[in-house]
PDB file of C-alpha atoms in Angstrom:
ATOM      1  CA  UNK A   1      -7.317  22.296   1.293  1.00 51.00           C
ATOM      2  CA  UNK A   2      -8.494  18.300   1.640  1.00 69.00           C
ATOM      3  CA  UNK A   3      -7.408  16.704   4.556  1.00 87.00           C
ATOM      4  CA  UNK A   4      -5.209  13.798   3.880  1.00 97.00           C
ATOM      5  CA  UNK A   5      -4.730  12.231   6.810  1.00 98.00           C
ATOM      6  CA  UNK A   6      -7.253   9.871   8.170  1.00 98.00           C
ATOM      7  CA  UNK A   7      -6.413   8.505  12.039  1.00 98.00           C
ATOM      8  CA  UNK A   8      -7.273   5.118  13.738  1.00 96.00           C
ATOM      9  CA  UNK A   9      -8.656   3.888  10.915  1.00 97.00           C
ATOM     10  CA  UNK A  10      -8.340   0.191  11.988  1.00 98.00           C
ATOM     11  CA  UNK A  11     -12.497  -0.429  13.177  1.00 98.00           C
ATOM     12  CA  UNK A  12     -12.379  -2.541  16.816  1.00 97.00           C
ATOM     13  CA  UNK A  13     -14.626  -5.512  14.308  1.00 97.00           C
ATOM     14  CA  UNK A  14     -15.961  -5.817  11.043  1.00 97.00           C
ATOM     15  CA  UNK A  15     -15.400  -3.668   7.728  1.00 98.00           C
ATOM     16  CA  UNK A  16     -15.137  -0.197   7.453  1.00 98.00           C
ATOM     17  CA  UNK A  17     -14.484   1.617   4.071  1.00 98.00           C
ATOM     18  CA  UNK A  18     -11.875   3.630   5.162  1.00 98.00           C
ATOM     19  CA  UNK A  19     -11.956   5.830   1.237  1.00 98.00           C
ATOM     20  CA  UNK A  20     -14.922   5.597  -0.712  1.00 98.00           C
ATOM     21  CA  UNK A  21     -13.934   4.848  -4.174  1.00 97.00           C
ATOM     22  CA  UNK A  22     -13.160   8.060  -6.076  1.00 96.00           C
ATOM     23  CA  UNK A  23     -13.552   9.869  -3.701  1.00 95.00           C
ATOM     24  CA  UNK A  24     -12.264  13.493  -4.402  1.00 94.00           C
ATOM     25  CA  UNK A  25      -9.201  14.598  -4.428  1.00 96.00           C
ATOM     26  CA  UNK A  26      -8.812  10.867  -5.916  1.00 97.00           C
ATOM     27  CA  UNK A  27     -10.325   9.366  -8.778  1.00 97.00           C
ATOM     28  CA  UNK A  28     -10.284   5.433  -8.580  1.00 98.00           C
ATOM     29  CA  UNK A  29      -8.697   4.320  -5.534  1.00 98.00           C
ATOM     30  CA  UNK A  30     -10.946   3.411  -2.416  1.00 98.00           C
ATOM     31  CA  UNK A  31      -9.024   1.503   0.388  1.00 99.00           C
ATOM     32  CA  UNK A  32     -11.280  -0.708   3.709  1.00 99.00           C
ATOM     33  CA  UNK A  33      -9.935  -2.032   6.217  1.00 99.00           C
ATOM     34  CA  UNK A  34     -11.575  -5.680   8.196  1.00 99.00           C
ATOM     35  CA  UNK A  35     -10.929  -6.796  11.772  1.00 99.00           C
ATOM     36  CA  UNK A  36     -12.103 -10.241  11.676  1.00 99.00           C
ATOM     37  CA  UNK A  37     -13.089 -12.994  14.936  1.00 98.00           C
ATOM     38  CA  UNK A  38     -11.282 -16.580  14.298  1.00 98.00           C
ATOM     39  CA  UNK A  39     -14.599 -18.131  12.696  1.00 97.00           C
ATOM     40  CA  UNK A  40     -16.112 -15.025  11.201  1.00 98.00           C
ATOM     41  CA  UNK A  41     -17.325 -14.698   7.662  1.00 97.00           C
ATOM     42  CA  UNK A  42     -17.317 -11.158   6.134  1.00 98.00           C
ATOM     43  CA  UNK A  43     -19.209 -11.775   2.712  1.00 98.00           C
ATOM     44  CA  UNK A  44     -18.171  -8.773  -0.094  1.00 98.00           C
ATOM     45  CA  UNK A  45     -19.178  -7.669  -3.812  1.00 98.00           C
ATOM     46  CA  UNK A  46     -16.554  -6.530  -5.791  1.00 98.00           C
ATOM     47  CA  UNK A  47     -19.152  -3.866  -8.091  1.00 97.00           C
ATOM     48  CA  UNK A  48     -17.382  -2.069 -10.558  1.00 97.00           C
ATOM     49  CA  UNK A  49     -13.975  -1.808  -8.925  1.00 98.00           C
ATOM     50  CA  UNK A  50     -10.935  -4.291  -9.290  1.00 98.00           C
ATOM     51  CA  UNK A  51      -9.411  -5.695  -5.648  1.00 98.00           C
ATOM     52  CA  UNK A  52      -6.617  -6.857  -3.298  1.00 98.00           C
ATOM     53  CA  UNK A  53      -7.155  -7.748  -0.444  1.00 99.00           C
ATOM     54  CA  UNK A  54      -4.189  -7.844   1.326  1.00 99.00           C
ATOM     55  CA  UNK A  55      -3.343  -9.953   4.870  1.00 99.00           C
ATOM     56  CA  UNK A  56      -1.777  -8.279   7.137  1.00 99.00           C
ATOM     57  CA  UNK A  57      -1.727 -10.725  10.519  1.00 98.00           C
ATOM     58  CA  UNK A  58      -3.580 -13.900  10.723  1.00 98.00           C
ATOM     59  CA  UNK A  59      -5.199 -16.386   8.149  1.00 98.00           C
ATOM     60  CA  UNK A  60      -8.068 -16.746   6.344  1.00 98.00           C
ATOM     61  CA  UNK A  61      -9.995 -18.584   3.453  1.00 97.00           C
ATOM     62  CA  UNK A  62     -11.624 -16.806   0.645  1.00 97.00           C
ATOM     63  CA  UNK A  63     -14.693 -17.892  -1.842  1.00 96.00           C
ATOM     64  CA  UNK A  64     -15.611 -16.274  -4.875  1.00 94.00           C
ATOM     65  CA  UNK A  65     -19.400 -17.247  -4.861  1.00 87.00           C
ATOM     66  CA  UNK A  66     -19.549 -21.411  -3.382  1.00 86.00           C
ATOM     67  CA  UNK A  67     -15.953 -21.918  -5.028  1.00 92.00           C
ATOM     68  CA  UNK A  68     -13.206 -21.725  -2.532  1.00 94.00           C
ATOM     69  CA  UNK A  69     -10.391 -19.643  -3.885  1.00 94.00           C
ATOM     70  CA  UNK A  70      -7.640 -20.791  -1.255  1.00 89.00           C
ATOM     71  CA  UNK A  71      -6.561 -24.244  -0.874  1.00 88.00           C
ATOM     72  CA  UNK A  72      -5.167 -23.879   2.476  1.00 92.00           C
ATOM     73  CA  UNK A  73      -5.368 -21.557   5.039  1.00 96.00           C
ATOM     74  CA  UNK A  74      -4.135 -17.781   4.123  1.00 97.00           C
ATOM     75  CA  UNK A  75      -1.530 -15.765   5.054  1.00 97.00           C
ATOM     76  CA  UNK A  76       0.821 -16.492   8.454  1.00 93.00           C
ATOM     77  CA  UNK A  77       2.207 -13.328   9.826  1.00 97.00           C
ATOM     78  CA  UNK A  78       1.305 -12.473  13.766  1.00 97.00           C
ATOM     79  CA  UNK A  79       1.790  -8.662  12.705  1.00 98.00           C
ATOM     80  CA  UNK A  80       2.779  -6.962   9.018  1.00 98.00           C
ATOM     81  CA  UNK A  81       6.816  -7.164   9.952  1.00 98.00           C
ATOM     82  CA  UNK A  82       6.546 -10.878  10.630  1.00 96.00           C
ATOM     83  CA  UNK A  83       7.634 -11.389   6.845  1.00 95.00           C
ATOM     84  CA  UNK A  84       6.018 -11.411   3.146  1.00 98.00           C
ATOM     85  CA  UNK A  85       2.624 -10.919   2.586  1.00 98.00           C
ATOM     86  CA  UNK A  86       0.153 -13.047   1.268  1.00 98.00           C
ATOM     87  CA  UNK A  87      -3.453 -11.477  -0.761  1.00 98.00           C
ATOM     88  CA  UNK A  88      -5.925 -12.352  -3.185  1.00 98.00           C
ATOM     89  CA  UNK A  89      -6.402  -9.658  -6.538  1.00 98.00           C
ATOM     90  CA  UNK A  90     -10.737 -10.351  -7.550  1.00 97.00           C
ATOM     91  CA  UNK A  91     -11.730  -8.519 -10.051  1.00 97.00           C
ATOM     92  CA  UNK A  92     -14.687  -6.229 -10.488  1.00 97.00           C
ATOM     93  CA  UNK A  93     -18.013  -7.985 -10.468  1.00 96.00           C
ATOM     94  CA  UNK A  94     -17.085 -11.077  -8.125  1.00 96.00           C
ATOM     95  CA  UNK A  95     -19.096 -11.961  -4.930  1.00 97.00           C
ATOM     96  CA  UNK A  96     -17.984 -14.214  -2.049  1.00 96.00           C
ATOM     97  CA  UNK A  97     -16.709 -14.183   1.159  1.00 97.00           C
ATOM     98  CA  UNK A  98     -13.396 -14.175   3.408  1.00 98.00           C
ATOM     99  CA  UNK A  99     -13.676 -16.563   6.597  1.00 98.00           C
ATOM    100  CA  UNK A 100     -11.183 -15.756   9.338  1.00 98.00           C
ATOM    101  CA  UNK A 101      -9.894 -19.122  10.345  1.00 98.00           C
ATOM    102  CA  UNK A 102      -7.288 -17.262  13.178  1.00 98.00           C
ATOM    103  CA  UNK A 103      -7.866 -13.830  13.990  1.00 98.00           C
ATOM    104  CA  UNK A 104      -7.754 -12.084  11.192  1.00 98.00           C
ATOM    105  CA  UNK A 105      -7.007  -8.250  10.041  1.00 99.00           C
ATOM    106  CA  UNK A 106      -7.052  -7.480   6.097  1.00 99.00           C
ATOM    107  CA  UNK A 107      -6.404  -4.473   4.156  1.00 99.00           C
ATOM    108  CA  UNK A 108      -9.137  -4.392   1.087  1.00 99.00           C
ATOM    109  CA  UNK A 109      -7.310  -1.927  -2.175  1.00 99.00           C
ATOM    110  CA  UNK A 110      -9.710  -0.775  -4.594  1.00 98.00           C
ATOM    111  CA  UNK A 111      -9.588   0.523  -7.940  1.00 98.00           C
ATOM    112  CA  UNK A 112     -12.088   1.238 -10.792  1.00 98.00           C
ATOM    113  CA  UNK A 113     -11.986  -0.632 -13.444  1.00 96.00           C
ATOM    114  CA  UNK A 114     -13.459  -3.152 -15.974  1.00 93.00           C
ATOM    115  CA  UNK A 115     -11.036  -5.185 -16.626  1.00 91.00           C
ATOM    116  CA  UNK A 116     -12.103  -8.917 -16.714  1.00 85.00           C
ATOM    117  CA  UNK A 117      -9.576 -11.244 -15.283  1.00 91.00           C
ATOM    118  CA  UNK A 118      -9.545 -14.052 -12.845  1.00 93.00           C
ATOM    119  CA  UNK A 119      -9.305 -14.085  -9.003  1.00 95.00           C
ATOM    120  CA  UNK A 120      -6.180 -15.228  -8.458  1.00 96.00           C
ATOM    121  CA  UNK A 121      -4.112 -16.389  -4.736  1.00 97.00           C
ATOM    122  CA  UNK A 122      -0.448 -14.179  -4.105  1.00 97.00           C
ATOM    123  CA  UNK A 123       1.085 -16.484  -1.475  1.00 97.00           C
ATOM    124  CA  UNK A 124       4.668 -14.723  -0.254  1.00 97.00           C
ATOM    125  CA  UNK A 125       6.601 -17.117  -2.526  1.00 97.00           C
ATOM    126  CA  UNK A 126       5.409 -14.184  -5.406  1.00 97.00           C
ATOM    127  CA  UNK A 127       6.271 -11.347  -3.327  1.00 98.00           C
ATOM    128  CA  UNK A 128       8.819  -9.150  -4.596  1.00 97.00           C
ATOM    129  CA  UNK A 129      11.526  -8.024  -2.208  1.00 97.00           C
ATOM    130  CA  UNK A 130      14.035  -5.293  -2.899  1.00 96.00           C
ATOM    131  CA  UNK A 131      16.433  -2.794  -1.032  1.00 94.00           C
ATOM    132  CA  UNK A 132      15.913   1.037  -2.017  1.00 95.00           C
ATOM    133  CA  UNK A 133      17.662   4.006  -1.402  1.00 94.00           C
ATOM    134  CA  UNK A 134      21.431   3.647   0.961  1.00 93.00           C
ATOM    135  CA  UNK A 135      22.652   4.951   4.624  1.00 91.00           C
ATOM    136  CA  UNK A 136      19.380   6.942   6.750  1.00 94.00           C
ATOM    137  CA  UNK A 137      17.035   6.333   3.342  1.00 96.00           C
ATOM    138  CA  UNK A 138      17.986   2.700   2.133  1.00 95.00           C
ATOM    139  CA  UNK A 139      15.002   1.266   3.147  1.00 97.00           C
ATOM    140  CA  UNK A 140      12.708  -2.265   2.110  1.00 98.00           C
ATOM    141  CA  UNK A 141      10.219  -1.982  -0.416  1.00 98.00           C
ATOM    142  CA  UNK A 142       8.243  -5.803  -1.453  1.00 98.00           C
ATOM    143  CA  UNK A 143       5.809  -6.046  -4.434  1.00 98.00           C
ATOM    144  CA  UNK A 144       2.468  -7.510  -4.010  1.00 98.00           C
ATOM    145  CA  UNK A 145       1.005  -6.222  -7.155  1.00 98.00           C
ATOM    146  CA  UNK A 146       2.771  -5.293 -10.304  1.00 96.00           C
ATOM    147  CA  UNK A 147       2.806  -6.036 -14.144  1.00 94.00           C
ATOM    148  CA  UNK A 148       3.331  -9.753 -13.013  1.00 95.00           C
ATOM    149  CA  UNK A 149      -0.518  -9.914 -12.483  1.00 95.00           C
ATOM    150  CA  UNK A 150      -2.850  -9.805 -14.747  1.00 94.00           C
ATOM    151  CA  UNK A 151      -5.180  -6.821 -13.378  1.00 95.00           C
ATOM    152  CA  UNK A 152      -7.236  -3.546 -15.205  1.00 95.00           C
ATOM    153  CA  UNK A 153      -5.116  -0.516 -12.663  1.00 96.00           C
ATOM    154  CA  UNK A 154      -4.075  -1.420  -9.422  1.00 98.00           C
ATOM    155  CA  UNK A 155      -0.160  -1.329  -7.991  1.00 98.00           C
ATOM    156  CA  UNK A 156       0.060  -3.175  -4.865  1.00 99.00           C
ATOM    157  CA  UNK A 157       3.127  -3.783  -2.723  1.00 98.00           C
ATOM    158  CA  UNK A 158       4.983  -2.058   1.461  1.00 99.00           C
ATOM    159  CA  UNK A 159       7.379  -0.591   1.974  1.00 99.00           C
ATOM    160  CA  UNK A 160       9.374  -1.182   5.571  1.00 99.00           C
ATOM    161  CA  UNK A 161      11.340   2.018   6.866  1.00 98.00           C
ATOM    162  CA  UNK A 162      13.865   1.170   9.503  1.00 98.00           C
ATOM    163  CA  UNK A 163      13.951   3.368  13.015  1.00 98.00           C
ATOM    164  CA  UNK A 164      15.414   7.197  12.161  1.00 98.00           C
ATOM    165  CA  UNK A 165      15.191   6.160   8.511  1.00 98.00           C
ATOM    166  CA  UNK A 166      13.417   8.075   5.837  1.00 98.00           C
ATOM    167  CA  UNK A 167      11.297   6.761   2.102  1.00 98.00           C
ATOM    168  CA  UNK A 168       9.642   7.562  -0.596  1.00 97.00           C
ATOM    169  CA  UNK A 169      13.208   9.192  -0.756  1.00 97.00           C
ATOM    170  CA  UNK A 170      14.659  11.576  -2.506  1.00 97.00           C
ATOM    171  CA  UNK A 171      10.977  12.909  -2.988  1.00 98.00           C
ATOM    172  CA  UNK A 172       9.394  12.176  -5.449  1.00 98.00           C
ATOM    173  CA  UNK A 173       5.687  12.179  -7.442  1.00 98.00           C
ATOM    174  CA  UNK A 174       3.951  10.350 -10.746  1.00 97.00           C
ATOM    175  CA  UNK A 175       1.698  13.400 -11.304  1.00 96.00           C
ATOM    176  CA  UNK A 176       1.490  13.463 -15.044  1.00 95.00           C
ATOM    177  CA  UNK A 177       1.811  10.528 -17.998  1.00 94.00           C
ATOM    178  CA  UNK A 178       4.928  11.798 -19.615  1.00 94.00           C
ATOM    179  CA  UNK A 179       6.574   8.502 -20.371  1.00 94.00           C
ATOM    180  CA  UNK A 180       9.032   7.636 -20.164  1.00 94.00           C
ATOM    181  CA  UNK A 181       9.680  10.721 -17.801  1.00 95.00           C
ATOM    182  CA  UNK A 182       6.826   9.920 -15.344  1.00 97.00           C
ATOM    183  CA  UNK A 183       3.237   8.145 -15.202  1.00 96.00           C
ATOM    184  CA  UNK A 184       0.063   9.663 -13.773  1.00 97.00           C
ATOM    185  CA  UNK A 185      -0.567   7.303 -10.190  1.00 98.00           C
ATOM    186  CA  UNK A 186      -2.154   8.506  -7.648  1.00 98.00           C
ATOM    187  CA  UNK A 187      -1.917   6.547  -4.031  1.00 98.00           C
ATOM    188  CA  UNK A 188      -3.280   5.920  -0.872  1.00 99.00           C
ATOM    189  CA  UNK A 189      -0.648   5.242   2.152  1.00 99.00           C
ATOM    190  CA  UNK A 190      -1.847   2.378   5.004  1.00 99.00           C
ATOM    191  CA  UNK A 191       0.713   2.279   7.752  1.00 99.00           C
ATOM    192  CA  UNK A 192       1.885   0.538  11.004  1.00 99.00           C
ATOM    193  CA  UNK A 193       4.571   1.014  13.783  1.00 99.00           C
ATOM    194  CA  UNK A 194       6.669  -1.065  15.424  1.00 98.00           C
ATOM    195  CA  UNK A 195       6.745  -1.072  18.898  1.00 98.00           C
ATOM    196  CA  UNK A 196       2.971   0.471  17.590  1.00 98.00           C
ATOM    197  CA  UNK A 197       2.800   4.162  20.524  1.00 99.00           C
ATOM    198  CA  UNK A 198       5.717   5.285  17.885  1.00 98.00           C
ATOM    199  CA  UNK A 199       4.886   7.513  14.789  1.00 99.00           C
ATOM    200  CA  UNK A 200       6.248   9.106  11.635  1.00 99.00           C
ATOM    201  CA  UNK A 201       5.851  12.089   9.827  1.00 99.00           C
ATOM    202  CA  UNK A 202       4.887  12.678   6.214  1.00 99.00           C
ATOM    203  CA  UNK A 203       5.099  15.469   3.861  1.00 98.00           C
ATOM    204  CA  UNK A 204       2.523  15.984   0.874  1.00 98.00           C
ATOM    205  CA  UNK A 205       4.050  19.304  -1.593  1.00 98.00           C
ATOM    206  CA  UNK A 206       4.161  20.057  -4.940  1.00 98.00           C
ATOM    207  CA  UNK A 207       6.728  22.844  -6.630  1.00 97.00           C
ATOM    208  CA  UNK A 208       4.164  25.609  -6.269  1.00 97.00           C
ATOM    209  CA  UNK A 209       3.857  24.811  -2.832  1.00 97.00           C
ATOM    210  CA  UNK A 210       0.036  24.872  -3.755  1.00 95.00           C
ATOM    211  CA  UNK A 211      -0.649  21.571  -1.748  1.00 95.00           C
ATOM    212  CA  UNK A 212       2.581  21.724   1.438  1.00 97.00           C
ATOM    213  CA  UNK A 213       1.350  19.638   3.728  1.00 96.00           C
ATOM    214  CA  UNK A 214       3.091  17.621   6.737  1.00 97.00           C
ATOM    215  CA  UNK A 215       1.230  14.915   9.449  1.00 98.00           C
ATOM    216  CA  UNK A 216       2.658  12.496  11.897  1.00 98.00           C
ATOM    217  CA  UNK A 217       1.516   9.224  11.322  1.00 99.00           C
ATOM    218  CA  UNK A 218       0.777   7.051  13.935  1.00 99.00           C
ATOM    219  CA  UNK A 219      -0.027   2.889  14.171  1.00 99.00           C
ATOM    220  CA  UNK A 220      -3.305   1.984  11.369  1.00 98.00           C
ATOM    221  CA  UNK A 221      -3.444   5.712  10.235  1.00 99.00           C
ATOM    222  CA  UNK A 222      -4.169   6.674   6.243  1.00 99.00           C
ATOM    223  CA  UNK A 223      -2.869   8.942   3.778  1.00 99.00           C
ATOM    224  CA  UNK A 224      -4.442   9.821   0.758  1.00 98.00           C
ATOM    225  CA  UNK A 225      -2.305  11.006  -2.245  1.00 98.00           C
ATOM    226  CA  UNK A 226      -3.290  12.848  -4.963  1.00 97.00           C
ATOM    227  CA  UNK A 227      -0.585  14.211  -6.603  1.00 97.00           C
ATOM    228  CA  UNK A 228       2.612  15.910  -4.691  1.00 98.00           C
ATOM    229  CA  UNK A 229       5.812  14.519  -3.546  1.00 99.00           C
ATOM    230  CA  UNK A 230       5.027  12.630  -0.572  1.00 99.00           C
ATOM    231  CA  UNK A 231       8.567  11.254   1.226  1.00 99.00           C
ATOM    232  CA  UNK A 232       8.464   9.552   4.723  1.00 99.00           C
ATOM    233  CA  UNK A 233      10.109   9.505   7.699  1.00 99.00           C
ATOM    234  CA  UNK A 234      10.159   6.630  10.627  1.00 99.00           C
ATOM    235  CA  UNK A 235      10.594   8.335  14.332  1.00 99.00           C
ATOM    236  CA  UNK A 236      14.589   7.319  16.031  1.00 98.00           C
ATOM    237  CA  UNK A 237      13.419   3.779  18.290  1.00 98.00           C
ATOM    238  CA  UNK A 238      10.421   2.631  15.650  1.00 99.00           C
ATOM    239  CA  UNK A 239       9.856   0.737  12.550  1.00 99.00           C
ATOM    240  CA  UNK A 240       7.714   2.494  10.306  1.00 99.00           C
ATOM    241  CA  UNK A 241       5.862   0.389   7.467  1.00 99.00           C
ATOM    242  CA  UNK A 242       3.083   1.483   5.405  1.00 99.00           C
ATOM    243  CA  UNK A 243       0.772  -0.096   2.542  1.00 99.00           C
ATOM    244  CA  UNK A 244       0.814   1.311  -0.582  1.00 99.00           C
ATOM    245  CA  UNK A 245      -1.445   1.091  -2.918  1.00 99.00           C
ATOM    246  CA  UNK A 246      -1.488   3.246  -6.683  1.00 98.00           C
ATOM    247  CA  UNK A 247      -3.861   3.110  -9.691  1.00 98.00           C
ATOM    248  CA  UNK A 248      -3.551   5.766 -13.067  1.00 94.00           C
ATOM    249  CA  UNK A 249      -4.217   5.516 -16.607  1.00 87.00           C
ATOM    250  CA  UNK A 250      -1.681   2.837 -16.629  1.00 89.00           C
ATOM    251  CA  UNK A 251       0.212   0.425 -14.242  1.00 93.00           C
ATOM    252  CA  UNK A 252       3.618   1.601 -15.283  1.00 92.00           C
ATOM    253  CA  UNK A 253       5.531   2.881 -12.156  1.00 93.00           C
ATOM    254  CA  UNK A 254       7.870   5.748 -13.753  1.00 94.00           C
ATOM    255  CA  UNK A 255       8.387   8.530 -10.106  1.00 96.00           C
ATOM    256  CA  UNK A 256      10.177  11.906 -10.915  1.00 97.00           C
ATOM    257  CA  UNK A 257      12.671  12.851  -8.703  1.00 98.00           C
ATOM    258  CA  UNK A 258      12.165  16.327  -6.574  1.00 98.00           C
ATOM    259  CA  UNK A 259      14.727  18.352  -8.768  1.00 97.00           C
ATOM    260  CA  UNK A 260      15.553  19.868  -5.694  1.00 97.00           C
ATOM    261  CA  UNK A 261      16.957  16.644  -3.664  1.00 97.00           C
ATOM    262  CA  UNK A 262      17.102  14.183  -7.130  1.00 95.00           C
ATOM    263  CA  UNK A 263      21.017  15.225  -6.095  1.00 95.00           C
ATOM    264  CA  UNK A 264      21.653  12.542  -3.934  1.00 94.00           C
ATOM    265  CA  UNK A 265      20.172   9.390  -6.375  1.00 90.00           C
ATOM    266  CA  UNK A 266      24.286  10.367  -6.736  1.00 88.00           C
ATOM    267  CA  UNK A 267      25.593   9.764  -2.975  1.00 90.00           C
ATOM    268  CA  UNK A 268      23.765   5.900  -3.077  1.00 86.00           C
ATOM    269  CA  UNK A 269      25.983   5.107  -5.890  1.00 80.00           C
ATOM    270  CA  UNK A 270      29.205   5.902  -3.599  1.00 82.00           C
ATOM    271  CA  UNK A 271      27.835   5.127  -0.239  1.00 82.00           C
ATOM    272  CA  UNK A 272      27.222   1.451  -2.216  1.00 74.00           C
ATOM    273  CA  UNK A 273      30.741   1.462  -3.120  1.00 70.00           C
ATOM    274  CA  UNK A 274      32.045   1.697   0.459  1.00 70.00           C
ATOM    275  CA  UNK A 275      30.111  -1.273   1.732  1.00 63.00           C
ATOM    276  CA  UNK A 276      32.536  -4.008   2.641  1.00 54.00           C
TER     277      UNK A 276
END
């Protein structure tokens, strides 16, 4: 079985390609992280991929060629728990650079694509927030790149678990193209924990248990999700965040819940009705 967990992925400085693009068991996605000092410029080339660069912390300016994409410094979070994200969507075939105005950490979400869109700056006002689940599987989800943005394959967002709570629950998968029941999308999770010495857990499994992996996930870990159900739990006392990126044959989000646990969706309705 391929090891799906990558530990302590944030580089001490510069850029690190954490998950090479389309490296097995993935077919389309890649993922990298950058840790920049104030004033540092990071040159990039998207090549045959579309990118979404999410500002995890700090602020930056972005350039495509010699043209500045940002009218003012982009990003204002001290960390991922400090509000909505800022990001930049970059289509294939773009060369440019990102300059750190303050110390900045960036997540680089990549997917093989030939989609001819325009570079787009995504401000916090664009990010759509929703609350999903109930009781101890209630979580906040923020959509950064969804169907509102002209992109080829990428979907990108952030999920926030409260201490002791679950997300991606009931367990769901997106392995097969059989709309309107399920859509085929591979995925990568990048984790942050507050306080950072904390941890959570993730299970990745299939119906026949040919894949059944469980991991303790910690600050700056990455989990590759080529298939299977993939619930997450936060340890008591610690908030758990994960950035998620998905790509498939389409851009429709249609997860399929594990039939053994799908009954809990009905309980969500009852719990919401009981809330004052």
